[in-house]
Coordinates of C-alpha atoms and ligand atoms in Angstrom, one line a residue:
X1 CA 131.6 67.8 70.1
X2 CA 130.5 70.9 72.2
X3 CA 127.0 70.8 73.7
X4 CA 127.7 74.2 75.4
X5 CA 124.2 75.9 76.9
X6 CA 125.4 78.7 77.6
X7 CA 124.7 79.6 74.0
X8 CA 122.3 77.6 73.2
X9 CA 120.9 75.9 69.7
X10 CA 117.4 75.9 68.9
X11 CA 115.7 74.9 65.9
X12 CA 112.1 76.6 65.3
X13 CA 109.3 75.7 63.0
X14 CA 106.6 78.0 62.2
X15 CA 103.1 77.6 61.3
X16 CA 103.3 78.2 57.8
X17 CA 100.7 81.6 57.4
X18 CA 101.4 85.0 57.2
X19 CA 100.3 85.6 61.3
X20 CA 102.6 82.9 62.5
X21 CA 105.7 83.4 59.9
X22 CA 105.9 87.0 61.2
X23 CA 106.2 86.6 64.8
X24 CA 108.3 83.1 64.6
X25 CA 111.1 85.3 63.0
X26 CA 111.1 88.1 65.2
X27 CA 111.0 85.4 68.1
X28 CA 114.2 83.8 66.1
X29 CA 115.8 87.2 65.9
X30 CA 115.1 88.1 69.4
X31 CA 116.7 84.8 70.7
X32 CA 119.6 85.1 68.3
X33 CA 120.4 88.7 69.9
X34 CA 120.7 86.9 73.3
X35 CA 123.0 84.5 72.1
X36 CA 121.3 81.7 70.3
X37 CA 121.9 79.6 67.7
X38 CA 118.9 79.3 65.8
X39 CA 117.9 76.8 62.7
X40 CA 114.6 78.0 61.2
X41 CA 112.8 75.8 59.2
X42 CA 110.4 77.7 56.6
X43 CA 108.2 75.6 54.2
X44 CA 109.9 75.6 50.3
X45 CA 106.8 77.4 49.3
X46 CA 107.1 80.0 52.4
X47 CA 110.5 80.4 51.7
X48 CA 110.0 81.0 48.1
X49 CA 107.0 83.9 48.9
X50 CA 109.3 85.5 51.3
X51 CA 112.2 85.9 48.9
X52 CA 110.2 87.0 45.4
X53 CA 108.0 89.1 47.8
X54 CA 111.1 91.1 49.1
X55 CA 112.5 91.7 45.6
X56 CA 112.3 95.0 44.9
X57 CA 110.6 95.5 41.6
X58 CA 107.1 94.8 42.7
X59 CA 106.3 93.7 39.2
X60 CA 108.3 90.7 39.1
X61 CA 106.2 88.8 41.8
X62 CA 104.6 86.4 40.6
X63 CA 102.5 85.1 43.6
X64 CA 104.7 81.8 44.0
X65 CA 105.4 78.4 42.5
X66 CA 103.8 77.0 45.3
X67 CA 101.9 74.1 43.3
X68 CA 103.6 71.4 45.7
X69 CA 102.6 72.8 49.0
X70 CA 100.0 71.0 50.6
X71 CA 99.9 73.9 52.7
X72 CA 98.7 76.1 50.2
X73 CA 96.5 74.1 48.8
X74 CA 94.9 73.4 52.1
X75 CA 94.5 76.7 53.3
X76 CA 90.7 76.8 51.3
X77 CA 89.5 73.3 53.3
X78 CA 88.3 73.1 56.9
X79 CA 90.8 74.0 59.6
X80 CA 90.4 69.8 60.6
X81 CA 92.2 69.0 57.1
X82 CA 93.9 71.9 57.0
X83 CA 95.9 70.7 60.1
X84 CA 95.7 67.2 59.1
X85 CA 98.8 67.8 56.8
X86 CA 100.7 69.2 59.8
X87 CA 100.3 66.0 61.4
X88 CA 100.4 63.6 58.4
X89 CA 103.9 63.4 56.3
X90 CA 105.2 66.2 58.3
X91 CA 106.7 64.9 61.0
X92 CA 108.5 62.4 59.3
X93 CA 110.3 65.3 57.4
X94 CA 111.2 67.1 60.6
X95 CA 112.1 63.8 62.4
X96 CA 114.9 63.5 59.9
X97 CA 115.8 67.1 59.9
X98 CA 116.4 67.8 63.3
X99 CA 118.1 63.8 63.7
X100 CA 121.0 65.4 61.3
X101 CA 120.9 68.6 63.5
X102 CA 121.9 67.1 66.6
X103 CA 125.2 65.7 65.1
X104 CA 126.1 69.4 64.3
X105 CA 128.1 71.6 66.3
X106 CA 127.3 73.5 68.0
X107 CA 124.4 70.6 68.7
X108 CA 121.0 71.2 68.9
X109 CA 119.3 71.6 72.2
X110 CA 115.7 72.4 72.1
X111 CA 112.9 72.5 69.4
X112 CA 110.7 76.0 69.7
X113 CA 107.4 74.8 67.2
X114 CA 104.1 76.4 66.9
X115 CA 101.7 75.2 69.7
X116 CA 99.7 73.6 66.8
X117 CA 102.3 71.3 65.8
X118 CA 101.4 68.1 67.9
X119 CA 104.5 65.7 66.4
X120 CA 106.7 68.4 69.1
X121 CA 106.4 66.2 71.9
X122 CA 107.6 63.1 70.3
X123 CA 110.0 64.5 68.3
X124 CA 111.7 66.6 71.5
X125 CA 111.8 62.9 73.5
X126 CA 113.5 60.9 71.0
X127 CA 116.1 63.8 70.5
X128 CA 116.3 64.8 74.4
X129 CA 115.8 68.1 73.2
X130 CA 114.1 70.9 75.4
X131 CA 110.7 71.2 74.1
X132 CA 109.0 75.0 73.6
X133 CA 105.7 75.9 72.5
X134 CA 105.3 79.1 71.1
X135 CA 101.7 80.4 71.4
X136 CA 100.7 82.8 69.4
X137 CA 97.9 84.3 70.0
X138 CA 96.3 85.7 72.9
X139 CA 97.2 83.8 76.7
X140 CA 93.1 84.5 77.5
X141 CA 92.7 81.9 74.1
X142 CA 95.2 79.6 75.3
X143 CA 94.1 79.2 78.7
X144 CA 90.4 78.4 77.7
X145 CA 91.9 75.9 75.4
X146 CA 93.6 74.4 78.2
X147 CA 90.7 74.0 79.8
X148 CA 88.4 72.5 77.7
X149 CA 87.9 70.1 80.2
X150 CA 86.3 72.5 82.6
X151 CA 83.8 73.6 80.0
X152 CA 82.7 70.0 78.9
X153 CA 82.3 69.2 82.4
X154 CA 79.9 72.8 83.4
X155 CA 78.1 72.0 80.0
X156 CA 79.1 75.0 77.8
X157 CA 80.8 72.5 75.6
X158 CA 80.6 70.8 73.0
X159 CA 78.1 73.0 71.9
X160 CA 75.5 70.6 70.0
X161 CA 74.7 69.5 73.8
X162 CA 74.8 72.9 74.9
X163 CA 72.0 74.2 76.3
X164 CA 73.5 77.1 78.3
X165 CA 74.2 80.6 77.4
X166 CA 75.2 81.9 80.8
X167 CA 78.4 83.6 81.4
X168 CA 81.8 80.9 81.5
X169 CA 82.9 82.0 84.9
X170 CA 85.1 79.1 86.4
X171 CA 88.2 79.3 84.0
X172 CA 91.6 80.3 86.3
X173 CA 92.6 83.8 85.9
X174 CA 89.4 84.3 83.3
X175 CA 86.6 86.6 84.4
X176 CA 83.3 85.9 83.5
X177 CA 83.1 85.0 79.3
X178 CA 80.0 84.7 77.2
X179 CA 79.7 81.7 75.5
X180 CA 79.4 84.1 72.7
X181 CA 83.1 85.3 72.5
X182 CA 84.8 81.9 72.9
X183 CA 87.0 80.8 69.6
X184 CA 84.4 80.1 66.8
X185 CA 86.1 76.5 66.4
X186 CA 84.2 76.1 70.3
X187 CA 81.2 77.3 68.7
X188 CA 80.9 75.0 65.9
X189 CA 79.3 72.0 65.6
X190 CA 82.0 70.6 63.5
X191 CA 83.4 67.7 65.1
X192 CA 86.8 67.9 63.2
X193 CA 88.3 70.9 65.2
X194 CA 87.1 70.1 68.3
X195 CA 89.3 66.7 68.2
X196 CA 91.9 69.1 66.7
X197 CA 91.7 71.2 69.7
X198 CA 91.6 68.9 72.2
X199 CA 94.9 66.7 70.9
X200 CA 97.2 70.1 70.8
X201 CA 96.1 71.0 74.2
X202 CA 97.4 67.3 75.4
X203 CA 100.6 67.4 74.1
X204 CA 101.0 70.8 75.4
X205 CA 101.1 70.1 78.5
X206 CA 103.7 68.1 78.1
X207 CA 106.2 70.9 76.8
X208 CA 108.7 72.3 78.9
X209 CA 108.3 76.1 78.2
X210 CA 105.2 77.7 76.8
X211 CA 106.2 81.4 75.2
X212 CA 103.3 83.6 74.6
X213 CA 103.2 86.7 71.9
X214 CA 101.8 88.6 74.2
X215 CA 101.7 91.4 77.2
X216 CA 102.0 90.3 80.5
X217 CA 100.4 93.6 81.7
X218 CA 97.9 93.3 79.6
X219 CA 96.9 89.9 80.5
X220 CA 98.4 89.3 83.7
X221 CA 95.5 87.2 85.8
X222 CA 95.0 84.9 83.2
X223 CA 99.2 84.2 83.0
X224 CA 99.5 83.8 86.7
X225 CA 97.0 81.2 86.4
X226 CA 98.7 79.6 83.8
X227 CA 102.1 79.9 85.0
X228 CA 100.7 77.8 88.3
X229 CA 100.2 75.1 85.9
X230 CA 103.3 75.2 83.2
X231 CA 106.4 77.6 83.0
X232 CA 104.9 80.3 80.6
X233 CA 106.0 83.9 80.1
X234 CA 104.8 86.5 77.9
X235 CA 107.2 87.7 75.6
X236 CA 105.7 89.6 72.8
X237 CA 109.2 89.3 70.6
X238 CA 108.3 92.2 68.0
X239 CA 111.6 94.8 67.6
X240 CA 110.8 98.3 68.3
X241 CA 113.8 100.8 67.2
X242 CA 113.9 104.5 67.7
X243 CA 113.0 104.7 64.3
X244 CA 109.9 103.0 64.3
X245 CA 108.8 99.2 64.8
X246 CA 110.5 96.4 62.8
X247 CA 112.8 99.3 60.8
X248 CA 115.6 97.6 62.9
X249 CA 114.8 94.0 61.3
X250 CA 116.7 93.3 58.3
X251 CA 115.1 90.1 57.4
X252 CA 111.8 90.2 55.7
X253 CA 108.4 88.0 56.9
X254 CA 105.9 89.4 54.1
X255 CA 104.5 86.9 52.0
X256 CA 103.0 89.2 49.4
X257 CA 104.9 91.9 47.5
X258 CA 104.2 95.1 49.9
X259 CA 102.5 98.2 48.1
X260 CA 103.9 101.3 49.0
X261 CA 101.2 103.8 50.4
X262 CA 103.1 106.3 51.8
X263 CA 103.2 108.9 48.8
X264 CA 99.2 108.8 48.9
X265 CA 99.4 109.1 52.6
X266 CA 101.5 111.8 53.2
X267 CA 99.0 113.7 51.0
X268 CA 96.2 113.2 53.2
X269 CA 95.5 115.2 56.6
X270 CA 96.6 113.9 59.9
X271 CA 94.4 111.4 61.9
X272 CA 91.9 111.3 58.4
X273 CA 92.5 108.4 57.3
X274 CA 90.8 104.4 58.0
X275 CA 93.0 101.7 57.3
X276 CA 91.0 98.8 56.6
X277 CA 92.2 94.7 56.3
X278 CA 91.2 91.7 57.4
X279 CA 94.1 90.0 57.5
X280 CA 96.1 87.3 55.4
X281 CA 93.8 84.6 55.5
X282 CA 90.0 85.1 55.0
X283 CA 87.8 87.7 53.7
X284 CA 84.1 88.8 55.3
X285 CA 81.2 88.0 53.1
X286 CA 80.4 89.3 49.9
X287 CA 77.2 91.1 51.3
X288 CA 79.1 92.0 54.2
X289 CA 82.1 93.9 52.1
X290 CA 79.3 95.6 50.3
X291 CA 78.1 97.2 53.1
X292 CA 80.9 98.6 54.5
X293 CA 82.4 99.5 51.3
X294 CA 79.2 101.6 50.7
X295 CA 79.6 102.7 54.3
X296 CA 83.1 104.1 54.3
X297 CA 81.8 106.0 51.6
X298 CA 79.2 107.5 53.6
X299 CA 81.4 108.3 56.4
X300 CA 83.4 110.8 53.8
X301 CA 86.6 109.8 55.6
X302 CA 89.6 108.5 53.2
X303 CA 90.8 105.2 53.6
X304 CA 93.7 102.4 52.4
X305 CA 91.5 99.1 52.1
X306 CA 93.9 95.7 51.6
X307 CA 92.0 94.1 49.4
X308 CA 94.0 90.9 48.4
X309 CA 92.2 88.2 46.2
X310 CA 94.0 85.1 47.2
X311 CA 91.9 85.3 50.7
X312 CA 89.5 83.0 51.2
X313 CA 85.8 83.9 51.8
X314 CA 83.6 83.2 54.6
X315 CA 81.2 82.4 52.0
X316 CA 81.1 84.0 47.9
X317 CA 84.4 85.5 46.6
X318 CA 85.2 88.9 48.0
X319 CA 84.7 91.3 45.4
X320 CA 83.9 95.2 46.0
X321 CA 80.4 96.9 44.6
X322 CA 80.6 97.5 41.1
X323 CA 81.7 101.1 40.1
X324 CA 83.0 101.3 43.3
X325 CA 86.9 102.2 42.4
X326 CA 85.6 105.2 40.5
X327 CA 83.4 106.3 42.7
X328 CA 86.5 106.8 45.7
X329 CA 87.8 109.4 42.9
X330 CA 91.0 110.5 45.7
X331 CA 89.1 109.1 48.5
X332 CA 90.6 105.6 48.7
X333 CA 93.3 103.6 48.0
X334 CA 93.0 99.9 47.5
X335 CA 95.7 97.8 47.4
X336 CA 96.2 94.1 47.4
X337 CA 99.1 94.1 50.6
X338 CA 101.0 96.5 52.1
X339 CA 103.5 97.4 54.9
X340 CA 101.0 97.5 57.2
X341 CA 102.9 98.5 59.9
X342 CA 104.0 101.6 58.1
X343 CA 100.6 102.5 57.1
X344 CA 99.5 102.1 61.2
X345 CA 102.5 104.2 61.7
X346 CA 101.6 106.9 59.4
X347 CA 99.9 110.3 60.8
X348 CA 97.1 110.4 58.6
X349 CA 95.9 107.1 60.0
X350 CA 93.4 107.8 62.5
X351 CA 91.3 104.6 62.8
X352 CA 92.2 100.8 62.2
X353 CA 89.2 98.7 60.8
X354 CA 90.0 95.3 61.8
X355 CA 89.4 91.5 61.9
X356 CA 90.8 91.3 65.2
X357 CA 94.1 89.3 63.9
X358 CA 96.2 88.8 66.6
X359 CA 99.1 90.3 65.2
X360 CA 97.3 93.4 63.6
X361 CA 96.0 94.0 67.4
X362 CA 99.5 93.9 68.8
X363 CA 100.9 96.1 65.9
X364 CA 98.1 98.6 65.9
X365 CA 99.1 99.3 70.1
X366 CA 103.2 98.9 69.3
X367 CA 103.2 101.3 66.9
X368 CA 100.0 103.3 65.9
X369 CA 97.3 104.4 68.5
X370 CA 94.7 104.6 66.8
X371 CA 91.0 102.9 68.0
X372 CA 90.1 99.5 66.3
X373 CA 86.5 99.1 64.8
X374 CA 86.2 95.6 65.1
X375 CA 84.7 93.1 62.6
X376 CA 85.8 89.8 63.5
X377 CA 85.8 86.7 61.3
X378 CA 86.9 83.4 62.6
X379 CA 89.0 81.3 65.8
X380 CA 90.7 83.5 68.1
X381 CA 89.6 86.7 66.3
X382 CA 86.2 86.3 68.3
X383 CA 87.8 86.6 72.0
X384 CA 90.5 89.1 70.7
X385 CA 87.5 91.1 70.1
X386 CA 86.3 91.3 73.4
X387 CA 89.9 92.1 74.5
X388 CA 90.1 95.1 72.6
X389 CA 86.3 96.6 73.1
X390 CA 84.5 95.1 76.7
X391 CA 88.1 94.5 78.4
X392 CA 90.5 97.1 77.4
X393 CA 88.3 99.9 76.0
X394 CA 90.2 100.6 72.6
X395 CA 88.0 99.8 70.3
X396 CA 84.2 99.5 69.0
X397 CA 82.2 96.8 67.4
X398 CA 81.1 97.0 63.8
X399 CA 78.8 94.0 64.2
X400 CA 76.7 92.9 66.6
X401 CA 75.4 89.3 65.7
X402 CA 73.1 91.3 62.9
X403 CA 73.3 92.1 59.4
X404 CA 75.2 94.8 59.1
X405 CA 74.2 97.9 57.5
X406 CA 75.6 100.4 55.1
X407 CA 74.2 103.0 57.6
X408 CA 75.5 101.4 60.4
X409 CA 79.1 100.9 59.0
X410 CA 78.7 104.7 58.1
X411 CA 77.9 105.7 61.7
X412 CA 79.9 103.4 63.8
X413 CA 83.1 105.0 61.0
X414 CA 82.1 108.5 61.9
X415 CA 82.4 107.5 65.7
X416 CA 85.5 105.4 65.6
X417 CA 87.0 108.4 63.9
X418 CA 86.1 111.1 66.4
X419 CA 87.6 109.1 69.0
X420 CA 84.4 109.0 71.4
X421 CA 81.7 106.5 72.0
X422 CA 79.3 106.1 74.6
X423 CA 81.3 108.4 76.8
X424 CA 84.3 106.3 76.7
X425 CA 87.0 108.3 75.5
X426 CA 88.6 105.8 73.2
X427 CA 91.5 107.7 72.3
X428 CA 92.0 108.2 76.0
X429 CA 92.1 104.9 76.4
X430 CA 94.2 104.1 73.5
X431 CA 96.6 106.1 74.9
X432 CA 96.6 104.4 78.1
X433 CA 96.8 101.0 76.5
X434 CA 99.4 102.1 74.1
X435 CA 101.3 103.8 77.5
X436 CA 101.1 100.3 79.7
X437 CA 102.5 98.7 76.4
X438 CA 105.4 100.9 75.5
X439 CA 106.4 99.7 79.3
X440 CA 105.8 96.6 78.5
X441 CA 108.4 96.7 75.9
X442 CA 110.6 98.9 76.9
X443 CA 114.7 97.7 77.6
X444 CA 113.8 97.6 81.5
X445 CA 110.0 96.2 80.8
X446 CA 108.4 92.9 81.4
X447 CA 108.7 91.4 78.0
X448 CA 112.7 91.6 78.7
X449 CA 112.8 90.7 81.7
X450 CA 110.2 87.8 81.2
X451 CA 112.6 87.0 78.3
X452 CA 116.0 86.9 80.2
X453 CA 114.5 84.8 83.0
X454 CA 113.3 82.2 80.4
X455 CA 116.9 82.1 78.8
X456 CA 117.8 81.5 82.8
X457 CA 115.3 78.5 82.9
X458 CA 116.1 76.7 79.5
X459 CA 119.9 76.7 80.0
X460 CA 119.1 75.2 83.1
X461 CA 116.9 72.7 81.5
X462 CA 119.2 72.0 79.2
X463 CA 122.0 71.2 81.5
X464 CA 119.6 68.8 83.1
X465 CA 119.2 66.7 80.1
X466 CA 123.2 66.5 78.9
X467 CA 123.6 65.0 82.6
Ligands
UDP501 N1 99.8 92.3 57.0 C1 100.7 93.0 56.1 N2 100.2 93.7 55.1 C2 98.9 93.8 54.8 C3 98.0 93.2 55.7 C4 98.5 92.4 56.8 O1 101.9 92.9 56.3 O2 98.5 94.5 53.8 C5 100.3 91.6 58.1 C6 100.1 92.2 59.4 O3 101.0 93.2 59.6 C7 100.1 91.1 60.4 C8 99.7 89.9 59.5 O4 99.7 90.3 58.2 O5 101.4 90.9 60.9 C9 98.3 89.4 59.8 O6 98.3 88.7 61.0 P1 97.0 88.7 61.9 O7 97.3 87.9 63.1 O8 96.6 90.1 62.2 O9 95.8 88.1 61.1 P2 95.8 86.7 60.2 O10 96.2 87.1 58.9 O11 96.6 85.7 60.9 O12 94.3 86.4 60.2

């Protein structure tokens, strides 16, 4: 049988969420343009949201089967028990899997899984394969992950014993962080994450390639850092086309049926409009969504709002005021998913009202340019925060560690929307974010090139283990 690495097999294994689906397939696609053979393994219930979700009469979606997945079900519990059924039952599925794969032909050669799946290490020795680790959020959140050590041992963690509030300031490659803006999951108390945390952040070291969806420009002290401990690169894998971002892509990644917006949009003046979501996976409060409901309408400023009610709340359901709906009259549309990368895209966008996903962050400077108003909720959403308003400029903060106001939410709108704050010119900045990006990405740009020398590196690596 042919083991030939010159073109490579890899099999891949996505988290199975909405924010890891999506980048795991344009990863795939990306390799598979380079010459890869690539086996990706979706969930059945993932699978089966992806295909309804594409069909074309949105009416026919019916939200999923989806009563076996104990993904699904689990996405409501703590993220402990949540990622307990990655690591219990799991495994023993993919073990199987992947032990028929390598009797294929052409054979398979390395295993590219989610950072979070800690089985990868075994699973990669026993089948000699090259193990990858695809991280993917942002390499600032990764590397103080990977050095949780360094925090436990300068007292900022864990944080029941901590007693310090003074700036993190000894991380490689990381200039000085508050306490305040590391991952929620090192703010809690709860114990459960925190031995999460610490047992992915082993067994990553162990992997032979860590790939990053992310910038290298945008980031680059905190990768050379990293890349002095383990091969990393920064390869932010999405596929921009002259015709937009992801029009090239043929293969769909929603999980939801996608409402089209673009006949309401195209009625609306340019740069008029606030798109506003939170993401796939959780929603803000109850009291919080009333005040910034209340407050977009006091800005006057029309809006899309993704409102979907599968997320899961911080706290109460997430329901909009009452009466609210009929008060928007043409003001707003609200709609329970949509193409959100069209509706970034779109003219009359002028402002992105965010939760700081990783993803939405990285789409928002790919294809929009429009400033963030930041309302982060959870994890990595936190630091990405600080990325986008102390570090990078882009954006403004629609909460700062107080209840937030109707007034507020009204004000901070108003700003966000005239493109200035504080005399920093966020558009300005935008622009020059979105400019460093664009060369970023660009066929001659550092997520190629960063891209073509890993290819370089695993072939190599996996000539090493056939021998
Ligand atoms: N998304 C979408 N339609 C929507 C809202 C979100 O397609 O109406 C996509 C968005 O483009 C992004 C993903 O859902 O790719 C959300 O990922 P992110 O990392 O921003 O947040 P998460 O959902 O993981 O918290």
């Amino acid at each position: 049988m042919e083991n030939n690495n010159s073109k490579p097999h890899a099999i891949m294994f996505p988290l199975p969420y909405q924010g890891y689906v999506t980048p795991s397939i344009q990863l795939a696609m990306k390799l598979a343009s380079k010459g890869f053979t690539i086996t990706f393994v979706n969930t059945e219930f993932i699978h089966h949201q992806i295909i309804t979700s594409s069909q074309p009469d949105y009416s026919t979606v019916d939200g999923g089967s989806g009563d076996d997945d104990i993904f699904d079900k689990a996405r409501d519990l703590g993220l402990d028990i949540r990622y307990k059924t990655m690591t219990d039952g799991f495994p023993a599925h993919v073990d199987e899997l992947v032990g028929n794969l390598v009797k294929s032909d052409p054979s398979v050669s390395c295993l590219i899984a989610d950072t979070f799946y800690t089985w990868a290490p075994l699973i990669s020795q026993k089948y000699k394969l090259v193990n990858i680790s695809f991280w993917t959020q942002p390499a600032l959140v990764f590397n103080i992950y990977y050095h949780m050590d360094f925090l436990i041992t300068d007292g900022h963690f864990p944080p029941q014993y901590n007693l310090k509030d003074t700036a993190i300031d000894y991380i490689p490659g990381v200039k000085a962080i508050e306490p305040k803006d590391l991952s929620s999951y090192l703010q809690e108390t709860d114990k459960g994450p925190h031995e999460f945390f610490d047992k992915v952040f082993k067994e990553v070291k162990s992997a032979d390639f860590i790939l990053c969806n992310t910038i290298q420009e945008l980031e680059s002290d905190t990768i050379f850092a990293l890349q002095e401990k383990k091969p990393i690169f920064a390869i932010s894998p999405q596929v921009l086309s002259p015709f937009g971002f992801a029009k090239s892509s043929t293969v769909p990644t929603s999980l939801r049926a996608k409402f089209d917006c673009s006949q309401w949009l195209n009625t609306k003046p340019r740069g008029s409009g606030l798109y506003i979501s939170f993401g796939s996976f959780i929603s803000p409060k109850k009291c919080d969504i009333e005040e910034i409901a209340h407050g977009v309408l006091f800005s006057g400023m029309n809006f899309v709002w993704v409102l979907h009610h599968d997320a899961v709340s911080c706290e109460e359901s997430c329901v909009l005021p009452f009466g609210f709906e009929d008060m928007i009259k043409d003001k707003g549309l609200i709609v329970p998913w949509c193409n959100q990368v069209e509706v970034l895209s779109h003219p009359s966008i002028g402002g992105f009202l965010t939760h700081c996903g990783w993803n939405s962050i990285l789409e928002s400077l790919q294809c929009s340019g429009v400033p963030l108003l930041c309302f982060p909720l959870k994890g990595d959403q936190i630091t990405n925060r600080k990325l986008v308003v102390d570090d990078w400029r882009i954006g403004l903060n629609l909460c700062d560690r107080k209840p937030l106001t109707r007034l507020e939410a009204a004000d901070k709108i108003k700003c966000l929307m005239s493109g200035k704050s504080d005399g920093h010119e966020l558009l300005e900045q935008v622009i020059k974010v979105r400019q460093t990006v664009g060369n970023a990405m660009a066929k001659d740009g550092s997520c190629e090139k960063n891209l073509h020398q890993f290819i370089v590196d695993v072939k190599v690596k996996i000539g090493e283990r056939i021998i």
